[in-house]
PDB file of C-alpha atoms in Angstrom:
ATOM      1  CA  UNK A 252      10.335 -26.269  -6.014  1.00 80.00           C
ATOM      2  CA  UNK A 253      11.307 -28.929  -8.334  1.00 85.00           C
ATOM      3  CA  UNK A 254       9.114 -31.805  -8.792  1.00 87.00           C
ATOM      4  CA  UNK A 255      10.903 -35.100 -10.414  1.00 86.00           C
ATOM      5  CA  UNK A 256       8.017 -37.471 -11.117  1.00 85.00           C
ATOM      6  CA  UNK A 257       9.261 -41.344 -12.349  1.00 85.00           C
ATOM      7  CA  UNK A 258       7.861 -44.537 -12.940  1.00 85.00           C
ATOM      8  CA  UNK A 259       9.619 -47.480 -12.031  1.00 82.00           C
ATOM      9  CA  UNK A 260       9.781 -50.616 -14.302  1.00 75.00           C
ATOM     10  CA  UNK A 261      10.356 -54.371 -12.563  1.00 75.00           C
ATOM     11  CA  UNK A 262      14.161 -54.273 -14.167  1.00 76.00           C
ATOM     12  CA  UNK A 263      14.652 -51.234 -11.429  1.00 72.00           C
ATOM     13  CA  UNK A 264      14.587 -48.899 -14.107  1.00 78.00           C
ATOM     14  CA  UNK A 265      13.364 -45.275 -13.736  1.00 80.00           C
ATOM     15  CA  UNK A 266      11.547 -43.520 -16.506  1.00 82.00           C
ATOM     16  CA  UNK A 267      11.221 -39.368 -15.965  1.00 83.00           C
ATOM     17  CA  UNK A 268       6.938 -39.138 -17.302  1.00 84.00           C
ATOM     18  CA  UNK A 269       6.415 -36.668 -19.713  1.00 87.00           C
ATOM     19  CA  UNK A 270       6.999 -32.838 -18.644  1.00 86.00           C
ATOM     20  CA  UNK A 271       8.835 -34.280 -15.521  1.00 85.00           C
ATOM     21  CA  UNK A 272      10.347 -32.793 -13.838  1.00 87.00           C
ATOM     22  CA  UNK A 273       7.954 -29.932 -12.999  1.00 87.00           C
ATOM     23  CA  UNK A 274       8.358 -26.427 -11.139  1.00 86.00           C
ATOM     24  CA  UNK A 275       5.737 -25.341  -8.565  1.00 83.00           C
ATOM     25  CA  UNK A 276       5.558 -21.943  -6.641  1.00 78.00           C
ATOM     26  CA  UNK A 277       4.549 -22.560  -3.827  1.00 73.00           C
ATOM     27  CA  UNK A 278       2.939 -19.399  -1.673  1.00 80.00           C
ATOM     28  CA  UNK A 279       1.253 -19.259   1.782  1.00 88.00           C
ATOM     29  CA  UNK A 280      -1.777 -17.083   1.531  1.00 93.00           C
ATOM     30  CA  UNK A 281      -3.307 -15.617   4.958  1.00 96.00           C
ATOM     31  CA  UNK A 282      -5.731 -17.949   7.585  1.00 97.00           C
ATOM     32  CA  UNK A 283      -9.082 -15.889   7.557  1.00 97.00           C
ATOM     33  CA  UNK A 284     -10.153 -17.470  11.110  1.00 97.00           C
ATOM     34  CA  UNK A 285      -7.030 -15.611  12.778  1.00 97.00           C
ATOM     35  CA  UNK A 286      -7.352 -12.022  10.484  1.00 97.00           C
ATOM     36  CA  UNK A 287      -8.805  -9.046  12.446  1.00 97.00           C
ATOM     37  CA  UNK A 288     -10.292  -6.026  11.889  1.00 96.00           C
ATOM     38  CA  UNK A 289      -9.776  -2.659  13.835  1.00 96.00           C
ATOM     39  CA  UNK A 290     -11.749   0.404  13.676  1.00 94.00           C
ATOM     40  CA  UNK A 291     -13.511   3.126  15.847  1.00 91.00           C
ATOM     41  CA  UNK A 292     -15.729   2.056  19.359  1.00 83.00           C
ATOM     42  CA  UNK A 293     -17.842   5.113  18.203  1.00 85.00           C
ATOM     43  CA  UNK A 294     -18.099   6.092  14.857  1.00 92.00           C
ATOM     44  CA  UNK A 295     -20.332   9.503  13.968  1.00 91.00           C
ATOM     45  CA  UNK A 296     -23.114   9.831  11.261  1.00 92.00           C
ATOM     46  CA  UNK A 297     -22.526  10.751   7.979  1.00 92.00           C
ATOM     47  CA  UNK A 298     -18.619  10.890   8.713  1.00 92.00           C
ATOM     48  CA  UNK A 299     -16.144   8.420   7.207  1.00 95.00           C
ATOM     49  CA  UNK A 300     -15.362   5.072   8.786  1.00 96.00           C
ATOM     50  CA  UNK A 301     -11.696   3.939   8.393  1.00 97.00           C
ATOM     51  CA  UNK A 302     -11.687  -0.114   9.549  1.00 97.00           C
ATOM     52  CA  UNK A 303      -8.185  -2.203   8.841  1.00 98.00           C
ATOM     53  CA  UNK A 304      -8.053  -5.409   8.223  1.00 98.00           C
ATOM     54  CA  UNK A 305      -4.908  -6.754   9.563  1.00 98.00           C
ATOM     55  CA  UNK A 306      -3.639 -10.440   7.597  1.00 98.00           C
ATOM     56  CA  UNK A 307      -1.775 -13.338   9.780  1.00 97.00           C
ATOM     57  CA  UNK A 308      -0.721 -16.845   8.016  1.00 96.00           C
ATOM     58  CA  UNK A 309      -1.699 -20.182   9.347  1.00 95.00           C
ATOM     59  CA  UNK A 310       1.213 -20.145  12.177  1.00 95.00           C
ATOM     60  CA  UNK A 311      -0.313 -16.462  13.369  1.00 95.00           C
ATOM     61  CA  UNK A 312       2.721 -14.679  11.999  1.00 96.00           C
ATOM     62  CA  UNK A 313       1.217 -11.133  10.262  1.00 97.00           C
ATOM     63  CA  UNK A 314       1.172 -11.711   6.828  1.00 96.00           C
ATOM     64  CA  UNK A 315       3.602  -8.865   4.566  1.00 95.00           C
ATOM     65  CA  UNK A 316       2.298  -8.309   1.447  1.00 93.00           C
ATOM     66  CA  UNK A 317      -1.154  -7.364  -0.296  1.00 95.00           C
ATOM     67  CA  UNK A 318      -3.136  -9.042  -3.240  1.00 94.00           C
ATOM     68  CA  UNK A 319      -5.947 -11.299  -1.361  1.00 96.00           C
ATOM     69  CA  UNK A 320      -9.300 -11.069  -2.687  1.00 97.00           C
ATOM     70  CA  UNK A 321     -11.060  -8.908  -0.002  1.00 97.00           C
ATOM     71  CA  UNK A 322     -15.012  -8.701   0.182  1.00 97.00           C
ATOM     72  CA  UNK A 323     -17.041  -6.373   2.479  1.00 97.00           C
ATOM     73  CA  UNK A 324     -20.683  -6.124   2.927  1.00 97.00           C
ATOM     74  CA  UNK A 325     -22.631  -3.758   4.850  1.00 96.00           C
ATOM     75  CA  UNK A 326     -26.192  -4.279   6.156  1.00 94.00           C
ATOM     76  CA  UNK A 327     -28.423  -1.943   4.307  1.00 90.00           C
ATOM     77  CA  UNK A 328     -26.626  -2.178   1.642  1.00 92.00           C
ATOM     78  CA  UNK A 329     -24.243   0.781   2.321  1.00 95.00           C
ATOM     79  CA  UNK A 330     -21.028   0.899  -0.240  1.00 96.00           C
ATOM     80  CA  UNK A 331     -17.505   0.607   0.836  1.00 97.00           C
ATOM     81  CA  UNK A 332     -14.262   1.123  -0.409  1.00 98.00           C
ATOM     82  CA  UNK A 333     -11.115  -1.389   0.274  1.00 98.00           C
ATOM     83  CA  UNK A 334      -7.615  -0.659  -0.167  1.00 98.00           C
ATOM     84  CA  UNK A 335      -4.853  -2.903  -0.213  1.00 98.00           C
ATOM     85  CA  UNK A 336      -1.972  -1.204   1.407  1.00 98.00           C
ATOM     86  CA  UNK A 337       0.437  -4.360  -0.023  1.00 97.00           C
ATOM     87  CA  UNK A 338       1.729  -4.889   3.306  1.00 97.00           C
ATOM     88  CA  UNK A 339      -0.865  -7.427   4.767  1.00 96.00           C
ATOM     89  CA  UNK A 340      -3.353  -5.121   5.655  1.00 98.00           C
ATOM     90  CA  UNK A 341      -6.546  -3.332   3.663  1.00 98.00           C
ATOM     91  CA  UNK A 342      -8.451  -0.428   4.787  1.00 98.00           C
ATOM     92  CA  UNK A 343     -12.127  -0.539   4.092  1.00 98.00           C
ATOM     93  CA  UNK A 344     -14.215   2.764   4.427  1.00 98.00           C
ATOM     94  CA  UNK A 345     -17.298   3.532   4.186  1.00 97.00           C
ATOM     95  CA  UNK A 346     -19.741   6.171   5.380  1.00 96.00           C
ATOM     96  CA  UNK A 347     -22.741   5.700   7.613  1.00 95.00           C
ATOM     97  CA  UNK A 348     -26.204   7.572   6.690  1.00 94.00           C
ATOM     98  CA  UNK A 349     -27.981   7.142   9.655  1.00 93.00           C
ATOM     99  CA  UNK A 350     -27.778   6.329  13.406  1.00 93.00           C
ATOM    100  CA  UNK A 351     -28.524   2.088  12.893  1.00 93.00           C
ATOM    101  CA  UNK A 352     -26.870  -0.845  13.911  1.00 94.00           C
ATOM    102  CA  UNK A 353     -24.725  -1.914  11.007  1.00 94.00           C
ATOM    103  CA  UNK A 354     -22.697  -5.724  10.279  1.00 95.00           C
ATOM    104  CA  UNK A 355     -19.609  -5.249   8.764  1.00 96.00           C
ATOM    105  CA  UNK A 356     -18.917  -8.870   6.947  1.00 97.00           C
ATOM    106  CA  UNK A 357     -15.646  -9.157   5.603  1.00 98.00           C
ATOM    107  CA  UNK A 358     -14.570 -12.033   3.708  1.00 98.00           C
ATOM    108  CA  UNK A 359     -10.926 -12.824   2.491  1.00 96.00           C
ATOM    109  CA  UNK A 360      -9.156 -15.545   0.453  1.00 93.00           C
ATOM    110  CA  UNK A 361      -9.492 -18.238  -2.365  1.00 91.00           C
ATOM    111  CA  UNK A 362     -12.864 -19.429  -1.618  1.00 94.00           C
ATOM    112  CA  UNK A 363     -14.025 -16.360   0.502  1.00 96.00           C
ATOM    113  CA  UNK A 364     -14.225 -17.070   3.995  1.00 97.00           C
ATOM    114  CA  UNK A 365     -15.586 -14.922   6.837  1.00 97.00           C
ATOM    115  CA  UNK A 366     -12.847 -13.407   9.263  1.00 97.00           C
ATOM    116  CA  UNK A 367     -12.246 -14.061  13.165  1.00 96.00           C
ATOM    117  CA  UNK A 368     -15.357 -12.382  15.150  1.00 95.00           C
ATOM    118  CA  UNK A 369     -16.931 -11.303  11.260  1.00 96.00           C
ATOM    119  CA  UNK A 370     -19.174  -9.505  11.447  1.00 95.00           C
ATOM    120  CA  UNK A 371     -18.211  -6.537  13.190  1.00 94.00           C
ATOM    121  CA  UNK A 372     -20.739  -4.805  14.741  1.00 94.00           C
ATOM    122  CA  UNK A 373     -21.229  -0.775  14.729  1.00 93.00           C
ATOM    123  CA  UNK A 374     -23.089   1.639  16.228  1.00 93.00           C
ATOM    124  CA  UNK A 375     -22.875   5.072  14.610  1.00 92.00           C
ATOM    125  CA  UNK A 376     -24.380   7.737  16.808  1.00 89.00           C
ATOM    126  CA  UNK A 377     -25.694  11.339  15.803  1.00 87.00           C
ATOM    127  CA  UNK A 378     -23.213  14.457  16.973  1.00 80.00           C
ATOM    128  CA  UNK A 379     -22.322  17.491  16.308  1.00 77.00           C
ATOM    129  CA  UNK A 380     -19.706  17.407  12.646  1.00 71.00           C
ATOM    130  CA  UNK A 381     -16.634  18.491  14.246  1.00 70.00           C
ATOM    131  CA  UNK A 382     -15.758  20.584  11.094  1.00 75.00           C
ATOM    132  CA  UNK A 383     -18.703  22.384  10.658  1.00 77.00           C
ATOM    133  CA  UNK A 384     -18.843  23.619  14.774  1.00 80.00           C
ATOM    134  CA  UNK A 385     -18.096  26.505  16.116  1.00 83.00           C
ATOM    135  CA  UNK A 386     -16.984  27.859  19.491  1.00 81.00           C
ATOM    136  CA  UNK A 387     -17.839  31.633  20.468  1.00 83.00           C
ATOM    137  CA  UNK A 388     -17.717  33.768  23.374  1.00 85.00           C
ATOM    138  CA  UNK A 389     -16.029  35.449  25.984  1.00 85.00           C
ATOM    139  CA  UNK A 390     -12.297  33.960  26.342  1.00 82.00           C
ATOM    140  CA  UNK A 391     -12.020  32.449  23.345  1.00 79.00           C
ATOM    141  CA  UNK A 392      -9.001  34.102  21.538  1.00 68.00           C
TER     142      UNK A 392
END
């Protein structure tokens, strides 16, 4: 956008002030309140957990492209990871170490704000690694 910024004298005459007139970008960043995050009902101990965060502008349209500051924090301090996938959405991962109740908090935006329904809330449970089973017996070709 173009920006013409005069001041007008009694005679009716406009003056352009200095630097006028001036070009602003303007940009809609994402609403935090209506973002969401997705992720596994029942994540497993010890195993990666994959949560998305999915963007949407003020008018609840998803947002398109990446580059919001993103912050995560997990009670008990466990570390994350976030990606921006530079189409609106971040994954954030992160890898439970024991069966607890955990608080995802994810903040986004220019201050940081909390999300819609932030913090999530996760339960990882103990169970057998899926990798590291094995099946034997009778019938089992």
């Amino acid at each position: 956008y173009k920006i013409d910024i005069s001041v007008s004298k009694p005679d009716d005459v406009h003056t352009p002030i200095s630097g006028s007139p001036f070009t602003i970008n303007a940009t809609i960043h994402p609403d935090p309140s209506k973002c969401t995050l997705t992720g596994p009902k029942s994540p497993i101990v010890g195993l990666p957990v994959d949560l998305t965060l999915h963007t949407f502008l003020p008018n609840g349209e998803p947002h398109t492209q990446g580059g919001e500051p993103v912050e995560v924090t997990i009670s008990g301090e466990v570390p994350s990871k976030v990606e921006d996938k530079s189409d609106g959405t971040y994954t954030i991962q992160f890898v439970p170490p024991k069966e607890d109740d955990y608080e995802v908090d994810v903040k986004l935006g220019v201050p940081l704000k909390s999300i819609k329904d932030s913090p999530y809330k996760l339960h990882p449970e103990i169970r057998p690694h899926p990798y590291k089973s094995v099946a034997a017996g009778r019938g089992l070709t």
